[in-house]
Structures are given as structure tokens and as C-alpha cells.
Amino acid sequence: MTDSGFIHRNYLGGEWVAGPDQVADLNPSDTNDVVGHYTHADAAQARAAVAAAHAAFASWQYSPIQQRFEVLDQIGAELLARRDELGQLLSREEGKTRAEGIAEVARAGHVFKFFAGEAVRHGGELLPSTRPGVTVEVTREPVGPVCIITPWNFPIAIPSWKIAPALCYGNSVVFKPAELVPASAWALAEIIARTPLPKGVFNLVMGRGSVVGGELVNAPEIRAISFTGSAATGSTIAAAAVARRARIQLEMGGKNPLLILDDADLATAVNVAVNGAYFSTGQRCTASSRIIVTEGIHARFLAALTERVAALRVGHALAPDTEIGPVVDERQLAVDLDYIEIGRREGAKLQRGGRQLQRQHPGHYLEPALFTETTPGMRINQEEIFGPVASVIRVRNYEEALQVANDVPVGLSSGIVTGSLKYAADFRRRSQAGMVMVNVPTAGVDYHVPFGGRKESSYGPREQGRYAAEFYSSVKTSYIAP
Ligand code: NAD
């Protein structure tokens, strides 16, 4: 299967514009399948996008809330109506299963619908002053042109949960998607481009992070940068943003723990562990890659988990019976295989999987890997791998499990499987993570509540739900005397 040769262009100032360069987007389930050709911008095009967003902001910041509602609602409705088609496209270019792709598009649709509602719902506060006869009004205003930089692993959901609140609160947008997933980004941009949004309010610039991303991050007109991706890139962006006092929001990696306590329901424990560690090929920042198991259930849990991992069906993302799609690209596959080797060298036991697989089509297939007999300090238990690789860490009791869970530099999500209200409550309180799950997988979150982590996982205000207003709007306090 090949594409038509059509070159998908960038969207700048309300026009579709070709960049100086182009790349082929390949399907990781079948590298002979070209998903499409996508233009790459240079620095000049990135600057043009910023200029367009800057010019459009002048009036968009005062746009009527009904107009914002209608634009966001239209985008949400189209995403929901086209979830099957766009979900398939997403799976074809990123490698998660078709069901996962469709669910992601639906989620993006719900995000836009939610922020359509927020556009008309959100307001300020009216307070009495400490001075007689004076009233205090607290309102929220747009921040300015916002730059949105996203990773490849949720190619529609993450852009949506940034773009929707940015537009909702009256900001203009320059969106820079990850190089590996231009098709999903372009499809979303094309939907946005058909709304009655004024020219320049939304801009898409595809291209290399170092070229396009760097230019956007350093543009003085960009007043806020929302970034999701690796810790290394996040640090570079943060330094540039802080130096010029731009607002910054970073969502980065995780090394998320899942605790399995002696009193856990075994079937729930195995389901939660397998889902959290391996679904979406383990390529989720919220994946539970450290499974911390107390000794009373360890043997039973390990036997059941190993059996389940061995039975996982790895294959083409669009094949109906596939449970685990391919790794996103050659580079990530090499990282995964490298960590599997590191784990072995560190003395962990490769209980199951870990081999590269051949399938009918040439793709980046990897058998889900399960390490056992690991210790908390091993690199495989400290560093984010971002693939279908998980470790079991055996501990004596809950207290030790909690200590191991928190003993990493990151803290995005965490989970516990237990029947005990006491342990569940204690874990919710003492877990050093931004999101805590009880008897549900560490990955898989709702669209209407805050998302984000602690420690080195996140920096800046939370994303999603009403909390998104913290980042995408600026508070003004007015004092009014008659
Ligand atoms: P990445 O850091 O390589 O790239 C992310 C984005 O940054 C891409 O669009 C890239 O082009 C851009 N970029 C690269 N260099 C840049 C620069 N110098 N200036 C500006 N932009 C630049 O990350 P990735 O490999 O695409 O994504 C995987 C990572 O994302 C993992 O670490 C994962 O944990 C993290 N992630 C975090 C969350 C979260 O919400 N915490 C969600 C998903 C993924």
C-alpha cells in the first residue's frame, strides 16, 4: 500500500503552505506502507507562524465566548463522528492497536467538547474589599500566542488537550507536532482549519524539533509554551522560556510503580499490571513499568502474570486480534532492546519475552518483556524505557513497597491493587505521584480532571479539566470604587 504522493503542507495564517523539505511517514507495523508525505518547515516558516499567531491574537483575545464555543464544539463533533477513520489513521502511523487509536480520537473529541462548555462557563470572582465602598473583581484573560510542542505517543489526544484550552481561553496557537506522527496532527489541523476560526489564530508547523521547535521556543511573541516529551528536551525548552520570562508547562517522563499487596484480587492484579505495563506497547508516560509485589502473593501473582504475558498477541496494529502493536520506530526499538540487555547484565532474570519478532510485514515488533528478581536500584527500575518492558520487584510488606515506589526521581502516576481501605487510603496520601490509582491501571485517565505529575515528571500548572485555566489564562485583580 502506498500513498497518493500528495504532500501535506503546513497551515500558516489561514493558508496551506509548503515548506522547503518533506518526509515520508512510515507505518511501524509495515514499513513498506507510506502513510503520507509531510512538509517540513524551516526557521523562516516557524517565524511566519509566530507572526500570524501574534497578529491574530490582537482581536481573538476579545472574541465572543459563543464564537469560541461553536468552534470548539464543531471540532469535537467532527472528531467524534470520524473516530473510526481517524483512529485507524492514528494506529497506522503510531502503531497502537485500532481499538486504542479509536479510543484516543474519541477522547480528543470529548476534550474539545469539554472546553467548548468551559468557554461559556468560565468566569471570575467578585469580592468585597477590605476598604469600605470598594469592590474587588478577579478575572482571567488570555496569555497571548501559545506554542504547543507534543510527543509521538498520543498524536491526537495530547495536541487536543493543549489546543482546546488554549483556544477556549482566547489564546492563539502555533502547534508543532512530533516528527514521527504528522498524519494525526495534520488531520486535526485540517479539521480546525475548516472552522470559522479567524486566520492566524491556529497554525500548524511540522518539522524538526531542533529547527522549528527551537525557533518557536525562542520567539519573543510566544508568551507561553506547553510541552510534552522527554526530560532532556523539556530542560532545554524550560531554560529558554525562563530566560525570557515566558510561561512554561512541561509534562515529561515517568517510572510509575504499581503495588500488588497480599490481599489483592489476583485477576484484578494481573489485568491492571498487564494493561498498565504493556498496552499501547508500553509507550505511555503513565505506564507501570515497576510492579512491586509483597511476598505473600508474589509466587501466585508471578505465575499468573507470566502466563498472561506469554499469551499476549503481538502484531500489526490494524489486525483485529492484535493486543500489542509494534514499537513506534527503529530508534525506540533499539532503546528497548538495549535496556533488555542492560537488565540482563545487571543480574535481573528475563522471565519472559524480550526478543525482536518477525511478522508477515516488516515492522518493529518486540515480544513484551518481563524481568523478575530485580532490585530497586537497577537502571531498568530507575530510568524510563518507554517500551513493553516491565520488572517485578519483590518486597516484604506495604511499608517497603511504598518506600520503593517513591524512590525514583520522577512521580507521574502510581497504582495499588489491594482490598484494604486502610492501605489504599495511606497510599493515596503518601505516594509521591501526581495521579494515584486504586485497583485500576496507572495509565488511562479521564479528560475532565487534572493531569500531571510531581518531582521531575512535570513542571508548571496541571493540564486538562478546569485546572487548564491556570496555564492558559492570566489573572487580573481589579479594585473598583464608585
Ligand atoms: P521528545 O522530547 O524527543 O520530543 C517531543 C517534542 O519536542 C517533539 O515535537 C520534538 O520535535 C520537540 N523537540 C525536540 N527538540 C526540541 C527543541 N530543542 N526545541 C523545541 N522542541 C523540540 O519526546 P518524544 O520522544 O516525542 O516523546 C517521548 C517522551 O514523552 C517520553 O519521555 C514520555 O514519557 C514523554 N511523555 C510524557 C507525557 C506526560 O504527560 N507526562 C505524555 C506523553 C509522553
PDB file of N, CA, C and O in Angstrom, residues 109-151:
ATOM      1  N   GLY A 109     -12.041  14.174  20.952  1.00  0.00           N
ATOM      2  CA  GLY A 109     -13.342  14.798  20.688  1.00  0.00           C
ATOM      3  C   GLY A 109     -13.992  15.279  21.982  1.00  0.00           C
ATOM      4  O   GLY A 109     -14.515  16.397  22.052  1.00  0.00           O
ATOM      5  N   HIS A 110     -13.934  14.444  23.009  1.00  0.00           N
ATOM      6  CA  HIS A 110     -14.524  14.831  24.297  1.00  0.00           C
ATOM      7  C   HIS A 110     -13.793  16.022  24.904  1.00  0.00           C
ATOM      8  O   HIS A 110     -14.414  16.880  25.531  1.00  0.00           O
ATOM      9  N   VAL A 111     -12.492  16.078  24.711  1.00  0.00           N
ATOM     10  CA  VAL A 111     -11.713  17.213  25.237  1.00  0.00           C
ATOM     11  C   VAL A 111     -12.214  18.517  24.600  1.00  0.00           C
ATOM     12  O   VAL A 111     -12.458  19.513  25.293  1.00  0.00           O
ATOM     13  N   PHE A 112     -12.391  18.502  23.287  1.00  0.00           N
ATOM     14  CA  PHE A 112     -12.870  19.723  22.613  1.00  0.00           C
ATOM     15  C   PHE A 112     -14.284  20.085  23.081  1.00  0.00           C
ATOM     16  O   PHE A 112     -14.601  21.256  23.288  1.00  0.00           O
ATOM     17  N   LYS A 113     -15.120  19.068  23.248  1.00  0.00           N
ATOM     18  CA  LYS A 113     -16.487  19.335  23.731  1.00  0.00           C
ATOM     19  C   LYS A 113     -16.447  19.937  25.134  1.00  0.00           C
ATOM     20  O   LYS A 113     -17.203  20.856  25.452  1.00  0.00           O
ATOM     21  N   PHE A 114     -15.577  19.376  25.975  1.00  0.00           N
ATOM     22  CA  PHE A 114     -15.469  19.884  27.346  1.00  0.00           C
ATOM     23  C   PHE A 114     -15.079  21.366  27.331  1.00  0.00           C
ATOM     24  O   PHE A 114     -15.691  22.193  28.022  1.00  0.00           O
ATOM     25  N   PHE A 115     -14.061  21.697  26.515  1.00  0.00           N
ATOM     26  CA  PHE A 115     -13.605  23.094  26.526  1.00  0.00           C
ATOM     27  C   PHE A 115     -14.565  24.016  25.761  1.00  0.00           C
ATOM     28  O   PHE A 115     -14.552  25.228  25.994  1.00  0.00           O
ATOM     29  N   ALA A 116     -15.389  23.460  24.887  1.00  0.00           N
ATOM     30  CA  ALA A 116     -16.466  24.274  24.316  1.00  0.00           C
ATOM     31  C   ALA A 116     -17.354  24.757  25.459  1.00  0.00           C
ATOM     32  O   ALA A 116     -17.690  25.947  25.565  1.00  0.00           O
ATOM     33  N   GLY A 117     -17.706  23.840  26.346  1.00  0.00           N
ATOM     34  CA  GLY A 117     -18.522  24.195  27.511  1.00  0.00           C
ATOM     35  C   GLY A 117     -17.813  25.191  28.421  1.00  0.00           C
ATOM     36  O   GLY A 117     -18.422  26.150  28.899  1.00  0.00           O
ATOM     37  N   GLU A 118     -16.534  24.952  28.644  1.00  0.00           N
ATOM     38  CA  GLU A 118     -15.768  25.839  29.525  1.00  0.00           C
ATOM     39  C   GLU A 118     -15.734  27.269  28.988  1.00  0.00           C
ATOM     40  O   GLU A 118     -15.689  28.230  29.755  1.00  0.00           O
ATOM     41  N   ALA A 119     -15.720  27.404  27.659  1.00  0.00           N
ATOM     42  CA  ALA A 119     -15.630  28.748  27.062  1.00  0.00           C
ATOM     43  C   ALA A 119     -16.799  29.625  27.530  1.00  0.00           C
ATOM     44  O   ALA A 119     -16.630  30.820  27.760  1.00  0.00           O
ATOM     45  N   VAL A 120     -17.974  29.030  27.656  1.00  0.00           N
ATOM     46  CA  VAL A 120     -19.134  29.824  28.077  1.00  0.00           C
ATOM     47  C   VAL A 120     -19.372  29.760  29.587  1.00  0.00           C
ATOM     48  O   VAL A 120     -20.137  30.538  30.130  1.00  0.00           O
ATOM     49  N   ARG A 121     -18.719  28.821  30.233  1.00  0.00           N
ATOM     50  CA  ARG A 121     -18.990  28.604  31.655  1.00  0.00           C
ATOM     51  C   ARG A 121     -18.026  29.391  32.538  1.00  0.00           C
ATOM     52  O   ARG A 121     -18.371  29.778  33.629  1.00  0.00           O
ATOM     53  N   HIS A 122     -16.824  29.597  32.036  1.00  0.00           N
ATOM     54  CA  HIS A 122     -15.813  30.089  32.969  1.00  0.00           C
ATOM     55  C   HIS A 122     -16.003  31.576  33.232  1.00  0.00           C
ATOM     56  O   HIS A 122     -16.410  32.358  32.389  1.00  0.00           O
ATOM     57  N   GLY A 123     -15.753  31.960  34.492  1.00  0.00           N
ATOM     58  CA  GLY A 123     -15.962  33.348  34.887  1.00  0.00           C
ATOM     59  C   GLY A 123     -14.950  33.753  35.928  1.00  0.00           C
ATOM     60  O   GLY A 123     -13.919  33.097  36.079  1.00  0.00           O
ATOM     61  N   GLY A 124     -15.240  34.816  36.640  1.00  0.00           N
ATOM     62  CA  GLY A 124     -14.297  35.287  37.645  1.00  0.00           C
ATOM     63  C   GLY A 124     -14.924  35.308  39.017  1.00  0.00           C
ATOM     64  O   GLY A 124     -15.841  34.535  39.305  1.00  0.00           O
ATOM     65  N   GLU A 125     -14.440  36.191  39.835  1.00  0.00           N
ATOM     66  CA  GLU A 125     -14.941  36.309  41.211  1.00  0.00           C
ATOM     67  C   GLU A 125     -15.205  37.774  41.515  1.00  0.00           C
ATOM     68  O   GLU A 125     -14.471  38.649  41.043  1.00  0.00           O
ATOM     69  N   LEU A 126     -16.213  38.011  42.302  1.00  0.00           N
ATOM     70  CA  LEU A 126     -16.492  39.361  42.778  1.00  0.00           C
ATOM     71  C   LEU A 126     -16.436  39.307  44.302  1.00  0.00           C
ATOM     72  O   LEU A 126     -17.155  38.522  44.922  1.00  0.00           O
ATOM     73  N   LEU A 127     -15.549  40.110  44.889  1.00  0.00           N
ATOM     74  CA  LEU A 127     -15.322  40.024  46.336  1.00  0.00           C
ATOM     75  C   LEU A 127     -15.438  41.413  46.955  1.00  0.00           C
ATOM     76  O   LEU A 127     -15.130  42.405  46.297  1.00  0.00           O
ATOM     77  N   PRO A 128     -15.835  41.472  48.211  1.00  0.00           N
ATOM     78  CA  PRO A 128     -15.765  42.766  48.888  1.00  0.00           C
ATOM     79  C   PRO A 128     -14.301  43.110  49.157  1.00  0.00           C
ATOM     80  O   PRO A 128     -13.474  42.221  49.346  1.00  0.00           O
ATOM     81  N   SER A 129     -14.015  44.382  49.181  1.00  0.00           N
ATOM     82  CA  SER A 129     -12.660  44.820  49.529  1.00  0.00           C
ATOM     83  C   SER A 129     -12.567  45.000  51.035  1.00  0.00           C
ATOM     84  O   SER A 129     -13.588  45.127  51.727  1.00  0.00           O
ATOM     85  N   THR A 130     -11.359  45.019  51.546  1.00  0.00           N
ATOM     86  CA  THR A 130     -11.175  45.344  52.970  1.00  0.00           C
ATOM     87  C   THR A 130     -11.409  46.832  53.212  1.00  0.00           C
ATOM     88  O   THR A 130     -11.528  47.276  54.341  1.00  0.00           O
ATOM     89  N   ARG A 131     -11.459  47.586  52.104  1.00  0.00           N
ATOM     90  CA  ARG A 131     -11.746  49.031  52.230  1.00  0.00           C
ATOM     91  C   ARG A 131     -13.225  49.296  51.946  1.00  0.00           C
ATOM     92  O   ARG A 131     -13.747  48.809  50.940  1.00  0.00           O
ATOM     93  N   PRO A 132     -13.866  50.058  52.807  1.00  0.00           N
ATOM     94  CA  PRO A 132     -15.297  50.315  52.615  1.00  0.00           C
ATOM     95  C   PRO A 132     -15.570  50.955  51.256  1.00  0.00           C
ATOM     96  O   PRO A 132     -14.789  51.808  50.801  1.00  0.00           O
ATOM     97  N   GLY A 133     -16.654  50.516  50.629  1.00  0.00           N
ATOM     98  CA  GLY A 133     -17.080  51.132  49.379  1.00  0.00           C
ATOM     99  C   GLY A 133     -16.322  50.638  48.146  1.00  0.00           C
ATOM    100  O   GLY A 133     -16.621  51.038  47.025  1.00  0.00           O
ATOM    101  N   VAL A 134     -15.362  49.758  48.336  1.00  0.00           N
ATOM    102  CA  VAL A 134     -14.579  49.271  47.196  1.00  0.00           C
ATOM    103  C   VAL A 134     -14.967  47.816  46.920  1.00  0.00           C
ATOM    104  O   VAL A 134     -15.274  47.060  47.844  1.00  0.00           O
ATOM    105  N   THR A 135     -14.975  47.453  45.644  1.00  0.00           N
ATOM    106  CA  THR A 135     -15.251  46.066  45.253  1.00  0.00           C
ATOM    107  C   THR A 135     -14.022  45.516  44.542  1.00  0.00           C
ATOM    108  O   THR A 135     -13.332  46.248  43.823  1.00  0.00           O
ATOM    109  N   VAL A 136     -13.775  44.231  44.720  1.00  0.00           N
ATOM    110  CA  VAL A 136     -12.653  43.584  44.038  1.00  0.00           C
ATOM    111  C   VAL A 136     -13.209  42.582  43.022  1.00  0.00           C
ATOM    112  O   VAL A 136     -14.079  41.776  43.349  1.00  0.00           O
ATOM    113  N   GLU A 137     -12.665  42.659  41.818  1.00  0.00           N
ATOM    114  CA  GLU A 137     -13.078  41.735  40.758  1.00  0.00           C
ATOM    115  C   GLU A 137     -11.840  40.954  40.304  1.00  0.00           C
ATOM    116  O   GLU A 137     -10.802  41.553  40.014  1.00  0.00           O
ATOM    117  N   VAL A 138     -11.961  39.628  40.273  1.00  0.00           N
ATOM    118  CA  VAL A 138     -10.844  38.806  39.802  1.00  0.00           C
ATOM    119  C   VAL A 138     -11.279  38.155  38.489  1.00  0.00           C
ATOM    120  O   VAL A 138     -12.271  37.418  38.457  1.00  0.00           O
ATOM    121  N   THR A 139     -10.561  38.453  37.422  1.00  0.00           N
ATOM    122  CA  THR A 139     -10.929  37.910  36.119  1.00  0.00           C
ATOM    123  C   THR A 139      -9.736  37.193  35.497  1.00  0.00           C
ATOM    124  O   THR A 139      -8.598  37.377  35.917  1.00  0.00           O
ATOM    125  N   ARG A 140     -10.021  36.423  34.480  1.00  0.00           N
ATOM    126  CA  ARG A 140      -8.954  35.712  33.757  1.00  0.00           C
ATOM    127  C   ARG A 140      -8.919  36.213  32.326  1.00  0.00           C
ATOM    128  O   ARG A 140      -9.956  36.330  31.680  1.00  0.00           O
ATOM    129  N   GLU A 141      -7.724  36.489  31.851  1.00  0.00           N
ATOM    130  CA  GLU A 141      -7.555  36.978  30.486  1.00  0.00           C
ATOM    131  C   GLU A 141      -6.608  36.050  29.728  1.00  0.00           C
ATOM    132  O   GLU A 141      -5.788  35.361  30.354  1.00  0.00           O
ATOM    133  N   PRO A 142      -6.675  36.061  28.403  1.00  0.00           N
ATOM    134  CA  PRO A 142      -5.761  35.229  27.634  1.00  0.00           C
ATOM    135  C   PRO A 142      -4.303  35.626  27.889  1.00  0.00           C
ATOM    136  O   PRO A 142      -4.012  36.751  28.281  1.00  0.00           O
ATOM    137  N   VAL A 143      -3.405  34.690  27.621  1.00  0.00           N
ATOM    138  CA  VAL A 143      -1.983  34.921  27.889  1.00  0.00           C
ATOM    139  C   VAL A 143      -1.291  35.546  26.676  1.00  0.00           C
ATOM    140  O   VAL A 143      -0.441  36.412  26.813  1.00  0.00           O
ATOM    141  N   GLY A 144      -1.670  35.079  25.490  1.00  0.00           N
ATOM    142  CA  GLY A 144      -1.021  35.570  24.263  1.00  0.00           C
ATOM    143  C   GLY A 144      -0.870  34.433  23.282  1.00  0.00           C
ATOM    144  O   GLY A 144      -1.515  33.399  23.433  1.00  0.00           O
ATOM    145  N   PRO A 145      -0.007  34.577  22.284  1.00  0.00           N
ATOM    146  CA  PRO A 145       0.273  33.450  21.395  1.00  0.00           C
ATOM    147  C   PRO A 145       0.964  32.334  22.186  1.00  0.00           C
ATOM    148  O   PRO A 145       1.898  32.594  22.936  1.00  0.00           O
ATOM    149  N   VAL A 146       0.459  31.119  22.027  1.00  0.00           N
ATOM    150  CA  VAL A 146       0.960  29.968  22.778  1.00  0.00           C
ATOM    151  C   VAL A 146       1.616  28.993  21.807  1.00  0.00           C
ATOM    152  O   VAL A 146       1.093  28.752  20.717  1.00  0.00           O
ATOM    153  N   CYS A 147       2.737  28.433  22.215  1.00  0.00           N
ATOM    154  CA  CYS A 147       3.395  27.403  21.405  1.00  0.00           C
ATOM    155  C   CYS A 147       3.138  26.050  22.046  1.00  0.00           C
ATOM    156  O   CYS A 147       3.323  25.884  23.253  1.00  0.00           O
ATOM    157  N   ILE A 148       2.716  25.104  21.224  1.00  0.00           N
ATOM    158  CA  ILE A 148       2.365  23.768  21.709  1.00  0.00           C
ATOM    159  C   ILE A 148       3.266  22.740  21.038  1.00  0.00           C
ATOM    160  O   ILE A 148       3.278  22.630  19.811  1.00  0.00           O
ATOM    161  N   ILE A 149       4.049  22.042  21.840  1.00  0.00           N
ATOM    162  CA  ILE A 149       5.019  21.070  21.300  1.00  0.00           C
ATOM    163  C   ILE A 149       4.687  19.703  21.890  1.00  0.00           C
ATOM    164  O   ILE A 149       4.625  19.549  23.119  1.00  0.00           O
ATOM    165  N   THR A 150       4.474  18.718  21.031  1.00  0.00           N
ATOM    166  CA  THR A 150       3.927  17.439  21.510  1.00  0.00           C
ATOM    167  C   THR A 150       4.789  16.244  21.088  1.00  0.00           C
ATOM    168  O   THR A 150       5.524  16.304  20.108  1.00  0.00           O
ATOM    169  N   PRO A 151       4.650  15.122  21.824  1.00  0.00           N
ATOM    170  CA  PRO A 151       5.393  13.901  21.502  1.00  0.00           C
ATOM    171  C   PRO A 151       4.609  13.009  20.549  1.00  0.00           C
ATOM    172  O   PRO A 151       3.492  13.341  20.163  1.00  0.00           O
TER     173      PRO A 151
END
